[in-house]
mmCIF file of C-alpha atoms in Angstrom:
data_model
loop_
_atom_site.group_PDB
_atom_site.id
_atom_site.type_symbol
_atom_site.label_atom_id
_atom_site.label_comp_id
_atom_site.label_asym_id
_atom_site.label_seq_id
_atom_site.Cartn_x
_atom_site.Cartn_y
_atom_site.Cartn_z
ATOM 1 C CA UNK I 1477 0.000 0.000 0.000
ATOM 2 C CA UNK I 1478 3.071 2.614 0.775
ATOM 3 C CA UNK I 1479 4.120 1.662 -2.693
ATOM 4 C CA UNK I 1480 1.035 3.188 -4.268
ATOM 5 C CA UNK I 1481 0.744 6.353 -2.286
ATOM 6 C CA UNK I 1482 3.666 8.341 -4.608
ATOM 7 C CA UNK I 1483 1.789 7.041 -7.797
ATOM 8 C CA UNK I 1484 -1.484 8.201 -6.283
ATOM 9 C CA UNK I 1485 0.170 11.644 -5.359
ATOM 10 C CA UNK I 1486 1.373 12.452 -8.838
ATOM 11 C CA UNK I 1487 -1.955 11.172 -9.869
ATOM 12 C CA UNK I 1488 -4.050 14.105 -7.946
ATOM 13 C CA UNK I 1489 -1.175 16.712 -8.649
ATOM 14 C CA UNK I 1490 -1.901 15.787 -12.233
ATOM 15 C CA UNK I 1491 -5.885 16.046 -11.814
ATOM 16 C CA UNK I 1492 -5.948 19.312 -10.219
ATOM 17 C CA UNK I 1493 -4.541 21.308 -13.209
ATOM 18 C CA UNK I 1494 -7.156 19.222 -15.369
ATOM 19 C CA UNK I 1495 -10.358 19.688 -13.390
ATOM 20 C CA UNK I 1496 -9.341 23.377 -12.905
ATOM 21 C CA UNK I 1497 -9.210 23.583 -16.745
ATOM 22 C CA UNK I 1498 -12.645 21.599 -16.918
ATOM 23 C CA UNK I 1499 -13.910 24.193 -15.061
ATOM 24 C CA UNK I 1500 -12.641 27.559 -16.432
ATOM 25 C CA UNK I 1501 -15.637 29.580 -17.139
ATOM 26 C CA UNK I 1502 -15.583 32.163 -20.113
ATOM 27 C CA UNK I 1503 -14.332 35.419 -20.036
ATOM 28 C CA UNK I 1504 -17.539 37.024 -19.835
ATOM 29 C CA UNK I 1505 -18.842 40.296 -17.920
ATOM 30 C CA UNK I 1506 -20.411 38.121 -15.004
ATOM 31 C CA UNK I 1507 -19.488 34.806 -13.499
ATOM 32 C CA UNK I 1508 -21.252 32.190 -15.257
ATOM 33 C CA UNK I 1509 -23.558 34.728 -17.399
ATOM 34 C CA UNK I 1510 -23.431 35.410 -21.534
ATOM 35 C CA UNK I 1511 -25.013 39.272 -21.345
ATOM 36 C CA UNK I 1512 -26.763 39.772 -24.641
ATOM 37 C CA UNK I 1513 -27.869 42.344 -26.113
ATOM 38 C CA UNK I 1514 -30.728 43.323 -28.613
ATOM 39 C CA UNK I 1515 -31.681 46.780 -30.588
ATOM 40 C CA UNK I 1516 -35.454 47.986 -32.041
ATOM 41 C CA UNK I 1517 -37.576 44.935 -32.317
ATOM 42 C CA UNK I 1518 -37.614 43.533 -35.348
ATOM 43 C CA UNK I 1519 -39.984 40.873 -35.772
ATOM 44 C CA UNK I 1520 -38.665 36.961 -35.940
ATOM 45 C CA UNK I 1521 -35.251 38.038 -35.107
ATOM 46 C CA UNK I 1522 -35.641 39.585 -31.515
ATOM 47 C CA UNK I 1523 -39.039 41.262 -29.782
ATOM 48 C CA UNK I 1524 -39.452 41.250 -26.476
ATOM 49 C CA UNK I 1525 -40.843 43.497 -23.981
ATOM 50 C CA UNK I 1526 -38.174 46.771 -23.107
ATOM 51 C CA UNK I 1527 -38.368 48.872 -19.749
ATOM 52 C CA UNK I 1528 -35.008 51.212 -19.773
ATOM 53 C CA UNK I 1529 -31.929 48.851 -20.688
ATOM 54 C CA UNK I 1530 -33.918 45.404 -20.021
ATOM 55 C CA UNK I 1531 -35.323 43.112 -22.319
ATOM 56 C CA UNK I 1532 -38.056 40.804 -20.710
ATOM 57 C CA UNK I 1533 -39.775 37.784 -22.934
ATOM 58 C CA UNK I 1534 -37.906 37.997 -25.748
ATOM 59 C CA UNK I 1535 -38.689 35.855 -28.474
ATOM 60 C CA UNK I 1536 -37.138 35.272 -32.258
ATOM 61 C CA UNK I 1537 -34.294 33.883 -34.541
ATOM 62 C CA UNK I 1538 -31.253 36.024 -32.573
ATOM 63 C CA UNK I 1539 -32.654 34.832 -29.410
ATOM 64 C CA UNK I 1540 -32.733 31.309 -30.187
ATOM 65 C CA UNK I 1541 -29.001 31.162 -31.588
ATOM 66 C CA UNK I 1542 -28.108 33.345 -28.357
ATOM 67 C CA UNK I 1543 -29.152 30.908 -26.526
ATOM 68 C CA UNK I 1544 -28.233 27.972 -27.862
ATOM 69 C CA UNK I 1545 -24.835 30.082 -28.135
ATOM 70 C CA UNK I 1546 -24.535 30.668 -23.992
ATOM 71 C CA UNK I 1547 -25.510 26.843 -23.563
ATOM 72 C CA UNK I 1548 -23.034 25.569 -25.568
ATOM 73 C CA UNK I 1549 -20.705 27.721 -23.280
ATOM 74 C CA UNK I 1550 -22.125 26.479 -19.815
ATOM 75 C CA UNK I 1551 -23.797 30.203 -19.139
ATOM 76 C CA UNK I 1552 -26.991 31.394 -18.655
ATOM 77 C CA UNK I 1553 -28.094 34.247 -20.899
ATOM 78 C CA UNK I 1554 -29.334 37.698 -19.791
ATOM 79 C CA UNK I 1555 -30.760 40.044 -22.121
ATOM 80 C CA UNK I 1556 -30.206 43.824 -22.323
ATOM 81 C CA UNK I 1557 -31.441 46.306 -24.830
ATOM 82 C CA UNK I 1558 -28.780 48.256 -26.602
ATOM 83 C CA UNK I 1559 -29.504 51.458 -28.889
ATOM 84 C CA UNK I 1560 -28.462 50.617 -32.644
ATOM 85 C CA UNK I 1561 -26.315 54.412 -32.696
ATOM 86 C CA UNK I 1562 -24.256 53.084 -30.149
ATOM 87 C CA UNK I 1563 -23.516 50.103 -31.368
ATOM 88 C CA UNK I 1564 -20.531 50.821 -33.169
ATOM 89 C CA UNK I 1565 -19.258 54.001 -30.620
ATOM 90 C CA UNK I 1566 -15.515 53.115 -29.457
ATOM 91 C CA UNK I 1567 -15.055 52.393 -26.001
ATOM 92 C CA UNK I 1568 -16.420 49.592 -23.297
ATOM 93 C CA UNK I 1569 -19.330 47.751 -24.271
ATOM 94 C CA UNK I 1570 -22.102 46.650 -21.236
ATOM 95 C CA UNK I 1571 -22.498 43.314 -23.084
ATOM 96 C CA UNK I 1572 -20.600 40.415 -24.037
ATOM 97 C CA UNK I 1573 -22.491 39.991 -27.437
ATOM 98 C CA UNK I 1574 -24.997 41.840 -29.380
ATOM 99 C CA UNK I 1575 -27.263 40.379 -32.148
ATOM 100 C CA UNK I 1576 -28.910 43.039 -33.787
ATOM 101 C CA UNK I 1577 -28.949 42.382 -37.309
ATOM 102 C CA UNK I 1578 -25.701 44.168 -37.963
ATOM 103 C CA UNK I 1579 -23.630 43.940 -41.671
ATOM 104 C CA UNK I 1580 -20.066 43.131 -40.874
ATOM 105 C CA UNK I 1581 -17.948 45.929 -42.791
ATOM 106 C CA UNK I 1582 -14.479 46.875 -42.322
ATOM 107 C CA UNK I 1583 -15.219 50.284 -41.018
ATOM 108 C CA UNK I 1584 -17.003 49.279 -38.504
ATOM 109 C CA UNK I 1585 -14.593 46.363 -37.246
ATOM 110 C CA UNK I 1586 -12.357 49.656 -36.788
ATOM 111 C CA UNK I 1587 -14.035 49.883 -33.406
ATOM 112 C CA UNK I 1588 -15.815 46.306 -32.451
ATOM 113 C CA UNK I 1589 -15.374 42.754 -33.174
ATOM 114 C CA UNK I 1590 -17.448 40.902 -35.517
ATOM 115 C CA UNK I 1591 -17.988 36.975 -35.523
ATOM 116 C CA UNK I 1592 -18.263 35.049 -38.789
ATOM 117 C CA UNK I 1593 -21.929 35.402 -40.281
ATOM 118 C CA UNK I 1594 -25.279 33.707 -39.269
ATOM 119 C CA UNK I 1595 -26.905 35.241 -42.215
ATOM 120 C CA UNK I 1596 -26.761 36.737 -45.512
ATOM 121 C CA UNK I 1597 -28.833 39.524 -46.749
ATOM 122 C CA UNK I 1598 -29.444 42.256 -49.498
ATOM 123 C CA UNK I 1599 -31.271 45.649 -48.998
ATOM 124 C CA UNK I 1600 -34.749 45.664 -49.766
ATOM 125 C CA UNK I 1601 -37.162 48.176 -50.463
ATOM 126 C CA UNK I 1602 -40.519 49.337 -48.754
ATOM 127 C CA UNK I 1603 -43.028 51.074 -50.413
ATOM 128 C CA UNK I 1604 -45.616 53.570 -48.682
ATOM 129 C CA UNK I 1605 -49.329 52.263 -50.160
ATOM 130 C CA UNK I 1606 -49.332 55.621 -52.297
ATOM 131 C CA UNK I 1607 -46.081 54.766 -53.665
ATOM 132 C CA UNK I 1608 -45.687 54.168 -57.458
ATOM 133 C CA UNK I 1609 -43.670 50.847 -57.656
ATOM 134 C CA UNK I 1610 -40.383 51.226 -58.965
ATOM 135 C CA UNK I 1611 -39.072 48.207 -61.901
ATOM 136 C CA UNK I 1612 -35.318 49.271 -61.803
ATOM 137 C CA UNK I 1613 -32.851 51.419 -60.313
ATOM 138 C CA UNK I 1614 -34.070 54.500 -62.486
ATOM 139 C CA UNK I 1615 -37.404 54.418 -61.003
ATOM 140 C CA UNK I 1616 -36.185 53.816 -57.494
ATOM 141 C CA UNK I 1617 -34.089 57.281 -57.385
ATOM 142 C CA UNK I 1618 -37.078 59.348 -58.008
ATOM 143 C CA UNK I 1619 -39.198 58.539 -55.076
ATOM 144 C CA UNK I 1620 -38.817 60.141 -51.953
ATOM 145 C CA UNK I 1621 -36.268 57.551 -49.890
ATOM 146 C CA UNK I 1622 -35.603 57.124 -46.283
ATOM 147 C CA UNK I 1623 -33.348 54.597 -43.897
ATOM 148 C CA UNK I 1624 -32.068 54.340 -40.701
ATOM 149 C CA UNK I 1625 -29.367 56.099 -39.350
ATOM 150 C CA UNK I 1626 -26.024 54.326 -39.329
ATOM 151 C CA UNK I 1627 -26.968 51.992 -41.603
ATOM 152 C CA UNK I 1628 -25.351 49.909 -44.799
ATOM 153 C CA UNK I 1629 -28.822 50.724 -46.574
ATOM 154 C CA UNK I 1630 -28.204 54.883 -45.847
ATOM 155 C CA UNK I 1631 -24.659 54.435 -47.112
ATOM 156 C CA UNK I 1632 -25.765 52.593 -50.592
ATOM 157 C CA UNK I 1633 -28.065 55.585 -50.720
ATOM 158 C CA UNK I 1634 -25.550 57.870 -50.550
ATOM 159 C CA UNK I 1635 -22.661 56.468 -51.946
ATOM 160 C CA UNK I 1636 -24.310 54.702 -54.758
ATOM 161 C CA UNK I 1637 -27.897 54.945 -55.896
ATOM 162 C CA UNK I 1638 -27.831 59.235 -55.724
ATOM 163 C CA UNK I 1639 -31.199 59.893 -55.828
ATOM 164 C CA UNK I 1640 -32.877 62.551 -56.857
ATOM 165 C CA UNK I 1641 -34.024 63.920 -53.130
ATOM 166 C CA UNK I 1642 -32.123 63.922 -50.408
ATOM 167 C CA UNK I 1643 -33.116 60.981 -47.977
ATOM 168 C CA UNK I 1644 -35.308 61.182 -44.570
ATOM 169 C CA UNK I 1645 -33.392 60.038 -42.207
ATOM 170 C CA UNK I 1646 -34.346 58.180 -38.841
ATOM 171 C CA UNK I 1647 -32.740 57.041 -35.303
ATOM 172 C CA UNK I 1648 -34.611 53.529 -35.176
ATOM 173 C CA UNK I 1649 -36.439 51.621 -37.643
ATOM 174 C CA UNK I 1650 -39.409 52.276 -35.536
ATOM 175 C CA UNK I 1651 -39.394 56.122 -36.702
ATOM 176 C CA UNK I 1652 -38.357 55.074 -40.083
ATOM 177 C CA UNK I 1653 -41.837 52.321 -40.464
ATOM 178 C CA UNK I 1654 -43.938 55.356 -39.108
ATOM 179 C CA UNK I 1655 -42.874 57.479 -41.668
ATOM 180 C CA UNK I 1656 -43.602 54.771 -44.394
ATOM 181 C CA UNK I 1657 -46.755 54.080 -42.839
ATOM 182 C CA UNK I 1658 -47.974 57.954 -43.005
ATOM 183 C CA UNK I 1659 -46.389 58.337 -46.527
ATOM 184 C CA UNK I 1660 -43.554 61.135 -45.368
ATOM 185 C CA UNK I 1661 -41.321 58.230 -46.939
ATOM 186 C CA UNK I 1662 -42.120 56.396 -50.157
ATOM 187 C CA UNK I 1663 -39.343 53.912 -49.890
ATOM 188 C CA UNK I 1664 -38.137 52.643 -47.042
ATOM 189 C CA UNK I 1665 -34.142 50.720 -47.819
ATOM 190 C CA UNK I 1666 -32.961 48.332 -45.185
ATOM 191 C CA UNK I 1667 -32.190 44.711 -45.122
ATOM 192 C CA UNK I 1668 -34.772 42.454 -47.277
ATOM 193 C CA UNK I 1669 -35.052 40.310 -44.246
ATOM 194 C CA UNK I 1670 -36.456 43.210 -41.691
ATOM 195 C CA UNK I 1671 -38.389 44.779 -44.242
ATOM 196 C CA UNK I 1672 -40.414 41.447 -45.235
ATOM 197 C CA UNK I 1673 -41.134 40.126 -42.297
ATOM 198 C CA UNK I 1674 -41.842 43.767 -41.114
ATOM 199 C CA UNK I 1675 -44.812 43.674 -43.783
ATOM 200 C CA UNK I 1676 -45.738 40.478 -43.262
ATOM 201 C CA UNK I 1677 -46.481 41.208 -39.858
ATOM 202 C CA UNK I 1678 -48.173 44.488 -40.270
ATOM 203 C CA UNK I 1679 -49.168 44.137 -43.875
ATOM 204 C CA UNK I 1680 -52.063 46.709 -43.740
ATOM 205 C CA UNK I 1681 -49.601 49.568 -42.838
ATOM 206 C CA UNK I 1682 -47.019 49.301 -46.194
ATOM 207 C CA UNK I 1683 -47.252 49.106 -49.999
ATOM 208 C CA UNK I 1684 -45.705 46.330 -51.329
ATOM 209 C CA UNK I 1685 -41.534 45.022 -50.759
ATOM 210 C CA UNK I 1686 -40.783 45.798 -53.964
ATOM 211 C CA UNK I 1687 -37.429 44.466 -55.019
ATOM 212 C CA UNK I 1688 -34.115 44.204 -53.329
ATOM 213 C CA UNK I 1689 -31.123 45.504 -54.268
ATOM 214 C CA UNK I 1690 -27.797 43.081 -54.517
ATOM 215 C CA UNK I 1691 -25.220 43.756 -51.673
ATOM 216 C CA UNK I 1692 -24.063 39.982 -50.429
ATOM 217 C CA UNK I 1693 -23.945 41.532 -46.765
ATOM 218 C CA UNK I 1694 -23.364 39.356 -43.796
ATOM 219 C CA UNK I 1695 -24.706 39.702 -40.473
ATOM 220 C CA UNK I 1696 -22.089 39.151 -37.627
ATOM 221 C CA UNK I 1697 -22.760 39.280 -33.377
ATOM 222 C CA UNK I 1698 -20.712 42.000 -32.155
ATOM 223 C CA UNK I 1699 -18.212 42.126 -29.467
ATOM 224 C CA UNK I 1700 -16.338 44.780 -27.444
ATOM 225 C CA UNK I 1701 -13.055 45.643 -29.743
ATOM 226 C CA UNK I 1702 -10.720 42.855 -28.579
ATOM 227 C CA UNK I 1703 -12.587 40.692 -26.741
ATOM 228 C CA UNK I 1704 -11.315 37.426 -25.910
ATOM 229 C CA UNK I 1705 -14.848 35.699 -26.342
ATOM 230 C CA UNK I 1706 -14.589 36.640 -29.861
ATOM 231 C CA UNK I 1707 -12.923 33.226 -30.894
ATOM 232 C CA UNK I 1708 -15.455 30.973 -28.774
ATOM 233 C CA UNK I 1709 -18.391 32.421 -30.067
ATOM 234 C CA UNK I 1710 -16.729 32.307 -33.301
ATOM 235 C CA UNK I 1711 -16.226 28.353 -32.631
ATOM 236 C CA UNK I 1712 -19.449 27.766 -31.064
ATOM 237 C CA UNK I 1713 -21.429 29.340 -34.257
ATOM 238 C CA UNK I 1714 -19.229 27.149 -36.414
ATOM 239 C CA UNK I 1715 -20.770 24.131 -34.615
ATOM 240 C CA UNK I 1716 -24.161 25.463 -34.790
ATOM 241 C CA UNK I 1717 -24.251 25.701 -38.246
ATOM 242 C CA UNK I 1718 -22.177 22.575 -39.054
ATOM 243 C CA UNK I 1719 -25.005 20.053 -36.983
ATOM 244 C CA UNK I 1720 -28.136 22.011 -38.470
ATOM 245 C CA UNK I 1721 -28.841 24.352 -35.184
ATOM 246 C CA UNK I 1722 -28.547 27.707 -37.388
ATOM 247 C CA UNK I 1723 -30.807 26.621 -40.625
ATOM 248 C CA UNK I 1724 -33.206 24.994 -38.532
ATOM 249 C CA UNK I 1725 -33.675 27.970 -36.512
ATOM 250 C CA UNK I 1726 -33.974 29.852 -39.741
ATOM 251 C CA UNK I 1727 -36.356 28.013 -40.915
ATOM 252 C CA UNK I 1728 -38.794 28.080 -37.342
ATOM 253 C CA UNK I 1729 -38.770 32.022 -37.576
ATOM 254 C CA UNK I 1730 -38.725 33.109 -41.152
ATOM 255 C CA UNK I 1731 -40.529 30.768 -43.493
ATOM 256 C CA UNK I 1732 -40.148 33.438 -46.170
ATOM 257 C CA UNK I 1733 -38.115 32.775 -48.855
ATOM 258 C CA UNK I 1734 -36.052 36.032 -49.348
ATOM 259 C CA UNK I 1735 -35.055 35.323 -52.760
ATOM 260 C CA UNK I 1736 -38.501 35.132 -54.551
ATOM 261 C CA UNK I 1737 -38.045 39.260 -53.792
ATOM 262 C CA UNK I 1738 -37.229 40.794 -57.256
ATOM 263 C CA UNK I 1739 -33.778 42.473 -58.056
ATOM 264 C CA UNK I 1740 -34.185 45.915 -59.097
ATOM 265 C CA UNK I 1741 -30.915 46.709 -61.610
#
């Protein structure tokens, strides 16, 4: 029995290191917590009910994968609500990860960190109900536009399409659907994703989605600038998508297919 006790010492100096390891918890704001956090409801990707910076009940696509994100990570998730014009402000984020249907783009990896994508989209169009529809490119310039501030679908506005008038601009998406609804805006541009389900939602409020515009954008979680989660999540969507979790959750919330909308050129 003396014989065995040196073996069984090296044996539990060896376990020690290992079980701590086992038991290393993420690098996240709060012990044993994934803090996530969601923008303007947007319907099947994240509603929920918001009181200050809490989200209660939330329900939709980017909660699901957050979810199934923190469990694969041994944490329990906690959901915060997050202005979209601060998303992208330098300086020290009150969340681990936000989901709020944001287009990775170099500029803005200046300031955050961006995982790989969990979906692709194009910019889509949404007509007032007194809008004339637009069949191309030509036609879209003429009509009164309007998008969200801080937004890829503002910057193809600017940058690229030129319209005619300058465009309405709006804080939240919320401001920018009232203003389609009313007709201040005949065309609202943002992602064919939000858009569609917006009017298929609501579908008395808008005109028609009337085309989408090609821009292969991606939509990334983001994370404070250097974060060392960035990595893990980056793993653990990897594995989501690679045994089905991501297209399956896809396919609960949305339904729709995106790519029966019509490409304006």
């Amino acid at each position: 029995m003396k014989r065995l006790l040196p073996v069984l010492a090296v044996a539990a100096l060896v376990a020690v290191p290992a079980a701590s390891a086992k038991r290393q918890a993420p690098p996240t704001l709060q012990s044993g917590k994934l803090i996530v956090a969601f923008g303007d409801p947007a319907p099947s990707f994240a509603e929920g009910t918001v009181r200050g910076n809490t989200v209660t009940n939330p329900k939709g696509y980017e909660v699901d994968l957050a979810a199934a994100v923190a469990k694969q990570l041994g944490l329990t998730p906690v959901w915060m609500y997050s202005p979209w014009n601060s998303l992208f402000a330098p300086g020290t984020k009150k969340f681990d990860i936000s989901l709020q249907e944001a287009t990775i783009t170099a500029q803005r990896k200046k300031t955050v960190d961006f995982t790989s994508s969990y979906l692709n989209a194009n910019q889509g169009v949404l007509l007032s109900k007194t809008a004339p529809t637009p069949h191309s490119l030509a036609d879209l310039k003429n009509l009164q536009l309007c998008a969200q501030t801080n937004t890829t679908g503002l910057q193809y506005i600017t940058d690229q399409l030129k319209p005619a008038k300058k465009p309405l601009t709006f804080p939240t998406t919320t401001a920018a659907y009232q203003a389609v609804t009313i007709g201040r805006c005949q065309a609202f541009i943002l992602d064919v994703p939000l858009v569609l389900l917006q009017k298929k939602q609501t579908p008395s409020k808008f005109g028609a989605v009337a085309g989408q515009i090609v821009t292969h954008e991606q939509y990334g979680a983001v994370l404070q600038k250097g974060s060392q989660l960035t990595m893990t999540v980056d793993h653990v969507l990897a594995t989501l998508a690679k045994n089905g979790t991501i297209a399956k959750l896809q396919k609960k919330w949305f339904n729709v297919d995106f790519n029966a909308i019509p490409v304006l050129k």
